[in-house]
Tab-separated table of C-alpha atoms and ligand atoms in Angstrom:
chain	number	residue	atom	x	y	z
G	1	UNK	CA	-98.458	175.873	-78.056
G	2	UNK	CA	-100.936	178.177	-76.266
G	3	UNK	CA	-102.814	176.738	-73.297
G	4	UNK	CA	-106.485	177.516	-73.913
G	5	UNK	CA	-109.484	176.520	-71.732
G	6	UNK	CA	-113.021	176.279	-72.927
G	7	UNK	CA	-115.876	174.937	-70.913
G	8	UNK	CA	-119.559	175.784	-70.360
G	9	UNK	CA	-122.942	175.213	-68.900
G	10	UNK	CA	-126.399	174.922	-70.205
G	11	UNK	CA	-128.602	177.749	-68.952
G	12	UNK	CA	-131.555	175.707	-67.724
G	13	UNK	CA	-131.490	176.838	-64.136
G	14	UNK	CA	-129.506	178.673	-61.467
G	15	UNK	CA	-126.190	176.958	-60.509
G	16	UNK	CA	-126.160	174.808	-57.387
G	17	UNK	CA	-123.501	173.651	-54.945
G	18	UNK	CA	-122.977	170.551	-57.124
G	19	UNK	CA	-121.826	172.798	-59.954
G	20	UNK	CA	-119.710	174.750	-57.441
G	21	UNK	CA	-117.586	171.790	-56.227
G	22	UNK	CA	-117.630	170.067	-59.508
G	23	UNK	CA	-116.501	172.870	-61.656
G	24	UNK	CA	-116.942	176.496	-60.630
G	25	UNK	CA	-114.509	176.514	-57.860
G	26	UNK	CA	-111.934	174.902	-59.933
G	27	UNK	CA	-112.512	177.292	-62.832
G	28	UNK	CA	-111.637	180.235	-60.526
G	29	UNK	CA	-108.454	178.542	-59.436
G	30	UNK	CA	-107.522	177.847	-62.999
G	31	UNK	CA	-108.244	181.492	-63.827
G	32	UNK	CA	-106.161	182.761	-61.008
G	33	UNK	CA	-103.274	180.326	-61.527
G	34	UNK	CA	-102.117	182.362	-64.453
G	35	UNK	CA	-101.209	179.245	-66.337
G	36	UNK	CA	-103.528	179.693	-69.252
G	37	UNK	CA	-103.202	181.948	-72.223
G	38	UNK	CA	-106.918	182.127	-72.700
G	39	UNK	CA	-110.072	181.018	-70.775
G	40	UNK	CA	-113.351	181.012	-72.400
G	41	UNK	CA	-116.546	180.056	-70.593
G	42	UNK	CA	-119.712	179.533	-72.611
G	43	UNK	CA	-123.315	179.794	-71.678
G	44	UNK	CA	-124.533	177.073	-73.958
G	45	UNK	CA	-128.019	178.378	-74.849
G	46	UNK	CA	-128.142	176.762	-78.231
G	47	UNK	CA	-127.313	173.411	-76.615
G	48	UNK	CA	-129.931	173.998	-74.002
G	49	UNK	CA	-132.460	174.571	-76.605
G	50	UNK	CA	-131.798	171.064	-78.139
G	51	UNK	CA	-133.944	169.565	-75.381
G	52	UNK	CA	-135.883	172.625	-74.532
G	53	UNK	CA	-137.087	173.878	-77.903
G	54	UNK	CA	-140.538	174.519	-76.490
G	55	UNK	CA	-139.284	176.641	-73.581
G	56	UNK	CA	-137.217	179.367	-74.879
G	57	UNK	CA	-138.243	181.715	-71.969
G	58	UNK	CA	-136.628	179.445	-69.554
G	59	UNK	CA	-133.351	179.416	-71.445
G	60	UNK	CA	-133.448	183.192	-71.866
G	61	UNK	CA	-134.132	183.865	-68.177
G	62	UNK	CA	-131.248	181.707	-67.153
G	63	UNK	CA	-128.641	183.434	-69.233
G	64	UNK	CA	-128.271	186.250	-66.691
G	65	UNK	CA	-128.743	183.966	-63.753
G	66	UNK	CA	-125.917	181.776	-64.806
G	67	UNK	CA	-123.680	184.810	-65.529
G	68	UNK	CA	-124.583	186.175	-61.996
G	69	UNK	CA	-123.457	182.846	-60.556
G	70	UNK	CA	-120.242	182.895	-62.663
G	71	UNK	CA	-119.326	186.351	-61.539
G	72	UNK	CA	-120.246	186.052	-57.998
G	73	UNK	CA	-118.094	182.885	-57.712
G	74	UNK	CA	-115.100	184.917	-58.789
G	75	UNK	CA	-114.844	184.532	-62.499
G	76	UNK	CA	-113.366	187.816	-63.645
G	77	UNK	CA	-114.183	189.124	-67.057
G	78	UNK	CA	-110.729	190.702	-67.122
G	79	UNK	CA	-109.177	187.231	-67.049
G	80	UNK	CA	-111.987	184.921	-68.433
G	81	UNK	CA	-113.973	185.519	-71.470
G	82	UNK	CA	-117.721	184.873	-70.857
G	83	UNK	CA	-119.701	184.375	-73.870
G	84	UNK	CA	-123.178	183.219	-75.078
G	85	UNK	CA	-123.115	180.330	-77.510
G	86	UNK	CA	-125.868	181.419	-79.952
G	87	UNK	CA	-124.164	184.704	-80.681
G	88	UNK	CA	-121.314	182.815	-82.371
G	89	UNK	CA	-123.111	181.662	-85.581
G	90	UNK	CA	-119.773	180.354	-86.788
G	91	UNK	CA	-120.316	177.402	-84.318
G	92	UNK	CA	-123.246	176.128	-86.271
G	93	UNK	CA	-121.385	176.248	-89.519
G	94	UNK	CA	-118.586	174.207	-87.975
G	95	UNK	CA	-121.065	171.795	-86.631
G	96	UNK	CA	-122.625	171.321	-90.220
G	97	UNK	CA	-119.152	170.487	-91.630
G	98	UNK	CA	-118.220	168.176	-88.718
G	99	UNK	CA	-121.310	166.127	-89.124
G	100	UNK	CA	-119.945	164.749	-92.413
G	101	UNK	CA	-117.260	163.047	-90.250
G	102	UNK	CA	-119.545	161.431	-87.799
G	103	UNK	CA	-121.761	158.411	-88.321
G	104	UNK	CA	-125.274	157.921	-86.890
G	105	UNK	CA	-124.102	154.758	-85.162
G	106	UNK	CA	-121.180	156.574	-83.428
G	107	UNK	CA	-123.637	159.049	-81.986
G	108	UNK	CA	-125.948	156.247	-80.902
G	109	UNK	CA	-123.132	154.722	-78.935
G	110	UNK	CA	-122.291	157.973	-77.029
G	111	UNK	CA	-123.147	156.923	-73.413
G	112	UNK	CA	-124.036	160.371	-72.339
G	113	UNK	CA	-126.568	160.884	-75.182
G	114	UNK	CA	-127.828	157.381	-74.592
G	115	UNK	CA	-128.619	158.071	-70.868
G	116	UNK	CA	-129.957	161.538	-71.601
G	117	UNK	CA	-132.339	160.101	-74.217
G	118	UNK	CA	-133.604	157.717	-71.539
G	119	UNK	CA	-133.909	160.311	-68.824
G	120	UNK	CA	-135.912	162.555	-71.060
G	121	UNK	CA	-138.167	159.850	-72.222
G	122	UNK	CA	-137.377	160.687	-75.948
G	123	UNK	CA	-137.607	157.036	-76.993
G	124	UNK	CA	-137.890	156.942	-80.725
G	125	UNK	CA	-138.808	160.593	-81.092
G	126	UNK	CA	-135.417	162.134	-80.554
G	127	UNK	CA	-134.972	165.546	-81.887
G	128	UNK	CA	-132.194	165.641	-84.549
G	129	UNK	CA	-130.610	168.695	-82.844
G	130	UNK	CA	-130.413	166.897	-79.532
G	131	UNK	CA	-129.009	163.691	-81.131
G	132	UNK	CA	-126.177	165.618	-82.782
G	133	UNK	CA	-125.311	167.918	-79.972
G	134	UNK	CA	-121.966	166.052	-79.365
G	135	UNK	CA	-120.949	167.455	-82.775
G	136	UNK	CA	-121.987	170.945	-81.851
G	137	UNK	CA	-120.057	170.502	-78.525
G	138	UNK	CA	-116.980	169.527	-80.706
G	139	UNK	CA	-117.434	172.817	-82.524
G	140	UNK	CA	-117.556	174.751	-79.310
G	141	UNK	CA	-114.284	173.307	-78.158
G	142	UNK	CA	-112.380	173.400	-81.450
G	143	UNK	CA	-113.494	176.865	-82.499
G	144	UNK	CA	-111.349	178.228	-79.716
G	145	UNK	CA	-108.564	175.577	-80.285
G	146	UNK	CA	-109.026	174.571	-76.565
G	147	UNK	CA	-106.288	172.435	-75.178
G	148	UNK	CA	-107.983	171.834	-71.870
G	149	UNK	CA	-111.643	171.307	-71.080
G	150	UNK	CA	-112.537	171.195	-67.448
G	151	UNK	CA	-115.670	168.997	-67.029
G	152	UNK	CA	-117.421	166.469	-64.981
G	153	UNK	CA	-117.078	162.767	-65.626
G	154	UNK	CA	-120.484	162.730	-67.463
G	155	UNK	CA	-118.899	164.868	-70.208
G	156	UNK	CA	-115.983	162.408	-70.996
G	157	UNK	CA	-117.829	160.815	-73.859
G	158	UNK	CA	-118.401	164.259	-75.343
G	159	UNK	CA	-114.627	164.921	-75.141
G	160	UNK	CA	-113.787	161.589	-76.713
G	161	UNK	CA	-116.124	162.332	-79.565
G	162	UNK	CA	-114.635	165.722	-80.013
G	163	UNK	CA	-111.204	164.296	-80.153
G	164	UNK	CA	-112.236	161.702	-82.817
G	165	UNK	CA	-113.674	164.593	-84.876
G	166	UNK	CA	-110.462	166.442	-84.638
G	167	UNK	CA	-108.347	163.542	-85.717
G	168	UNK	CA	-110.742	162.788	-88.532
G	169	UNK	CA	-110.713	166.330	-89.751
G	170	UNK	CA	-107.011	166.803	-89.504
G	171	UNK	CA	-106.317	163.658	-91.388
G	172	UNK	CA	-108.998	164.138	-94.038
G	173	UNK	CA	-108.121	167.761	-94.735
G	174	UNK	CA	-105.294	169.608	-93.028
G	175	UNK	CA	-103.966	169.915	-89.619
G	176	UNK	CA	-106.156	172.810	-88.460
G	177	UNK	CA	-107.812	171.493	-85.316
G	178	UNK	CA	-106.309	170.992	-81.814
G	179	UNK	CA	-107.066	167.803	-79.838
G	180	UNK	CA	-108.568	168.802	-76.475
G	181	UNK	CA	-107.812	167.108	-73.054
G	182	UNK	CA	-110.394	166.759	-70.359
G	183	UNK	CA	-109.633	168.072	-66.932
G	184	UNK	CA	-111.698	166.210	-64.393
G	185	UNK	CA	-112.636	167.333	-60.886
G	186	UNK	CA	-110.070	166.429	-58.192
G	187	UNK	CA	-112.059	163.590	-56.675
G	188	UNK	CA	-115.207	161.501	-57.012
G	189	UNK	CA	-117.400	163.402	-54.413
G	190	UNK	CA	-116.704	166.733	-56.267
G	191	UNK	CA	-117.296	165.019	-59.490
G	192	UNK	CA	-120.795	164.280	-58.687
G	193	UNK	CA	-122.287	165.596	-55.536
G	194	UNK	CA	-125.537	163.860	-54.814
G	195	UNK	CA	-128.774	165.632	-53.972
G	196	UNK	CA	-129.729	166.468	-50.417
G	197	UNK	CA	-131.988	163.393	-50.422
G	198	UNK	CA	-129.195	160.894	-51.236
G	199	UNK	CA	-130.396	160.457	-54.787
G	200	UNK	CA	-127.460	160.297	-57.196
G	201	UNK	CA	-128.049	163.448	-59.070
G	202	UNK	CA	-128.967	166.979	-57.975
G	203	UNK	CA	-131.928	167.947	-60.077
G	204	UNK	CA	-134.371	170.693	-60.009
G	205	UNK	CA	-137.225	168.449	-60.698
G	206	UNK	CA	-136.313	166.201	-57.703
G	207	UNK	CA	-136.187	169.373	-55.442
G	208	UNK	CA	-132.910	168.069	-53.903
G	209	UNK	CA	-130.519	170.991	-54.807
G	210	UNK	CA	-129.001	173.606	-52.820
G	211	UNK	CA	-128.538	176.577	-55.095
G	212	UNK	CA	-125.685	179.007	-54.666
G	213	UNK	CA	-128.261	181.846	-54.492
G	214	UNK	CA	-130.650	180.117	-52.081
G	215	UNK	CA	-131.778	182.133	-49.026
G	216	UNK	CA	-129.714	181.120	-45.971
G	217	UNK	CA	-132.886	180.174	-44.207
G	218	UNK	CA	-133.762	177.793	-47.088
G	219	UNK	CA	-130.365	176.250	-46.912
G	220	UNK	CA	-130.750	175.660	-43.325
G	221	UNK	CA	-134.005	173.927	-43.814
G	222	UNK	CA	-132.453	171.910	-46.721
G	223	UNK	CA	-129.683	170.853	-44.488
G	224	UNK	CA	-131.838	169.998	-41.632
G	225	UNK	CA	-133.965	167.704	-43.842
G	226	UNK	CA	-130.916	166.057	-45.442
G	227	UNK	CA	-130.748	162.185	-45.725
G	228	UNK	CA	-128.490	160.737	-43.070
G	229	UNK	CA	-128.393	157.260	-41.498
G	230	UNK	CA	-132.077	156.071	-40.964
G	231	UNK	CA	-130.736	153.625	-38.247
G	232	UNK	CA	-129.094	156.339	-36.329
G	233	UNK	CA	-132.069	157.041	-34.129
G	234	UNK	CA	-130.715	158.004	-30.618
G	235	UNK	CA	-127.597	160.112	-30.184
G	236	UNK	CA	-125.727	157.257	-28.473
G	237	UNK	CA	-126.418	154.752	-31.453
G	238	UNK	CA	-123.379	154.136	-33.736
G	239	UNK	CA	-123.950	156.049	-36.970
G	240	UNK	CA	-122.956	155.032	-40.467
G	241	UNK	CA	-121.277	157.387	-42.936
G	242	UNK	CA	-122.184	155.225	-46.005
G	243	UNK	CA	-124.613	157.314	-48.142
G	244	UNK	CA	-124.942	159.903	-45.380
G	245	UNK	CA	-125.347	163.135	-47.216
G	246	UNK	CA	-124.279	165.362	-44.342
G	247	UNK	CA	-120.812	163.777	-44.245
G	248	UNK	CA	-120.576	163.562	-48.062
G	249	UNK	CA	-121.305	167.330	-48.136
G	250	UNK	CA	-118.590	167.891	-45.377
G	251	UNK	CA	-116.125	165.905	-47.551
G	252	UNK	CA	-116.810	168.362	-50.430
G	253	UNK	CA	-116.729	171.475	-48.406
G	254	UNK	CA	-115.163	171.168	-44.985
G	255	UNK	CA	-111.652	172.581	-44.201
G	256	UNK	CA	-110.013	171.623	-41.032
G	257	UNK	CA	-109.502	175.167	-39.923
G	258	UNK	CA	-113.292	175.626	-39.719
G	259	UNK	CA	-113.384	173.238	-36.585
G	260	UNK	CA	-111.572	175.805	-34.396
G	261	UNK	CA	-114.132	178.360	-35.273
G	262	UNK	CA	-117.330	176.301	-35.179
G	263	UNK	CA	-116.696	173.043	-33.394
G	264	UNK	CA	-113.387	173.170	-31.495
G	265	UNK	CA	-113.976	169.767	-29.760
G	266	UNK	CA	-112.645	168.162	-33.012
G	267	UNK	CA	-109.397	168.952	-34.849
G	268	UNK	CA	-110.544	167.570	-38.161
G	269	UNK	CA	-113.213	165.805	-40.052
G	270	UNK	CA	-111.835	162.338	-39.458
G	271	UNK	CA	-112.239	162.858	-35.614
G	272	UNK	CA	-115.693	163.921	-36.129
G	273	UNK	CA	-116.478	160.893	-38.377
G	274	UNK	CA	-114.929	158.510	-35.781
G	275	UNK	CA	-117.133	159.911	-33.040
G	276	UNK	CA	-120.210	159.515	-35.258
G	277	UNK	CA	-119.476	155.917	-36.187
G	278	UNK	CA	-118.626	155.162	-32.476
G	279	UNK	CA	-121.991	156.598	-31.379
G	280	UNK	CA	-122.594	159.688	-29.176
G	281	UNK	CA	-122.803	162.268	-31.868
G	282	UNK	CA	-126.212	163.546	-33.002
G	283	UNK	CA	-127.227	164.427	-36.512
G	284	UNK	CA	-128.475	167.869	-35.567
G	285	UNK	CA	-125.087	168.885	-34.346
G	286	UNK	CA	-123.357	167.702	-37.557
G	287	UNK	CA	-126.054	169.508	-39.592
G	288	UNK	CA	-125.517	172.707	-37.847
G	289	UNK	CA	-121.835	172.376	-38.487
G	290	UNK	CA	-122.419	171.714	-42.118
G	291	UNK	CA	-124.622	174.838	-42.344
G	292	UNK	CA	-121.798	176.914	-40.884
G	293	UNK	CA	-119.172	175.262	-43.278
G	294	UNK	CA	-121.365	175.827	-46.221
G	295	UNK	CA	-122.256	179.438	-45.329
G	296	UNK	CA	-118.654	180.259	-44.730
G	297	UNK	CA	-118.200	179.464	-48.487
G	298	UNK	CA	-121.473	180.787	-49.775
G	299	UNK	CA	-121.749	184.045	-47.853
G	300	UNK	CA	-119.154	185.966	-49.787
G	301	UNK	CA	-120.542	184.543	-52.987
G	302	UNK	CA	-124.035	185.641	-52.187
G	303	UNK	CA	-122.961	189.080	-51.006
G	304	UNK	CA	-121.291	189.683	-54.443
G	305	UNK	CA	-124.396	188.374	-56.110
G	306	UNK	CA	-126.679	190.800	-54.385
G	307	UNK	CA	-124.323	193.673	-55.523
G	308	UNK	CA	-124.294	192.355	-59.127
G	309	UNK	CA	-128.076	191.843	-59.144
G	310	UNK	CA	-128.470	195.569	-58.890
G	311	UNK	CA	-127.223	196.090	-62.371
G	312	UNK	CA	-128.142	193.221	-64.579
G	313	UNK	CA	-127.666	195.149	-67.908
G	314	UNK	CA	-123.973	195.578	-66.875
G	315	UNK	CA	-123.784	191.790	-66.457
G	316	UNK	CA	-125.339	191.391	-69.958
G	317	UNK	CA	-122.896	193.936	-71.340
G	318	UNK	CA	-120.062	191.691	-70.015
G	319	UNK	CA	-121.509	188.699	-71.962
G	320	UNK	CA	-122.043	190.836	-75.193
G	321	UNK	CA	-118.479	191.977	-75.105
G	322	UNK	CA	-117.227	188.446	-74.440
G	323	UNK	CA	-119.309	187.015	-77.251
G	324	UNK	CA	-118.013	189.511	-79.680
G	325	UNK	CA	-114.462	188.655	-78.817
G	326	UNK	CA	-115.354	184.923	-79.051
G	327	UNK	CA	-116.988	185.404	-82.447
G	328	UNK	CA	-113.752	186.877	-83.839
G	329	UNK	CA	-111.783	183.839	-82.679
G	330	UNK	CA	-114.343	181.379	-83.980
G	331	UNK	CA	-114.532	183.204	-87.339
G	332	UNK	CA	-110.806	182.839	-87.781
G	333	UNK	CA	-110.952	178.991	-87.125
G	334	UNK	CA	-113.948	178.742	-89.513
G	335	UNK	CA	-111.876	180.461	-92.194
G	336	UNK	CA	-109.127	177.831	-91.650
G	337	UNK	CA	-111.629	175.018	-91.764
G	338	UNK	CA	-113.184	176.186	-94.992
G	339	UNK	CA	-109.763	176.633	-96.504
G	340	UNK	CA	-108.717	173.130	-95.495
G	341	UNK	CA	-112.026	171.852	-96.960
G	342	UNK	CA	-111.442	173.699	-100.236
G	343	UNK	CA	-114.589	175.782	-99.910
G	344	UNK	CA	-112.868	179.115	-99.954
G	345	UNK	CA	-113.570	179.994	-103.553
G	346	UNK	CA	-114.050	183.728	-103.053
G	347	UNK	CA	-111.346	184.879	-100.806
H	401	LIG	N1	-122.655	169.869	-72.197
H	401	LIG	C1	-122.250	170.688	-71.193
H	401	LIG	C2	-123.185	170.637	-69.979
H	401	LIG	O1	-124.218	170.047	-70.213
H	401	LIG	C3	-122.136	172.191	-71.574
H	401	LIG	C4	-121.311	172.528	-72.693
H	401	LIG	C5	-121.626	173.068	-73.977
H	401	LIG	C6	-119.930	172.307	-72.764
H	401	LIG	N2	-120.523	173.167	-74.712
H	401	LIG	C7	-119.467	172.733	-74.045
H	401	LIG	C8	-118.960	171.881	-71.791
H	401	LIG	C9	-118.081	172.755	-74.386
H	401	LIG	C10	-117.595	171.792	-72.181
H	401	LIG	C11	-117.178	172.242	-73.457
H	401	LIG	O2	-122.684	171.026	-68.877
């Protein structure tokens, strides 16, 4: 069986370093591993509209922003198909047919939907489109017969629901759809990098994100004001690593080789952590090191982005071509689905 990846992002903002360690970095590795027959990455604009119906301009503006982030991180359109969800109208047809196989109570039990409803304050005025987006996400995945879906932990309930839909479809009609597997980030820190303020989630509204495309000066300021250990007042005080954002970010980004270049008094992160917990290592020094570590990773990405930004129409053309290719694949799956459902009267 072919190995096929599908994953995606909602275009509601530029991508930040949480996206980077949680998924982008991994996607580039998967792309370059040569182990997959197809890789599709979707800018999920239709899904973004399920809770941004009144803000289409935001979604539109972020299509090219997200594409720029993808390309500058190293996703290569020669190897990875980049597509825009709304162009593939077959996905909405699949969603409609799959909805017959899903109960309202099953959707109500989806923990991700539950917590998003709370976070967005929808209460009892939940848009139907939003409520049913797990079905549409199952369509995204199955249209491409994806075997592997690299996602963060928060998306596991979506995957579970997609798998249920596949099983239900295949047993009710015919074996057409493929059951996808989730591929989680390598560790917990990468799975959910907290905001710079120590709050559990990076979110634009909390102003605690470091964006991939942030100005280096802004990144420096954001790092300098990061939440550390409030009891670590003087340099000689012992410091705590618990909930200390600077060390959490170092866990996600630091490579031992970087000590030789930027802080040769330590060989590795463990030595630095030990010194910090013993006392005698000040926050400013750790923060400056983190800045260097982060910029080591982000500088090449930012340089590529600057180049790509000079020709945004060329970036949109990549998305257009990717979407056309994706539509062909989805159309084929839809034909098979309709055939299995006995609604192929005229072919
Ligand atoms: N729900 C995902 C997110 O919020 C985006 C997404 C849409 C997706 N369709 C998908 C992810 C299909 C994986 C597979 O980030």
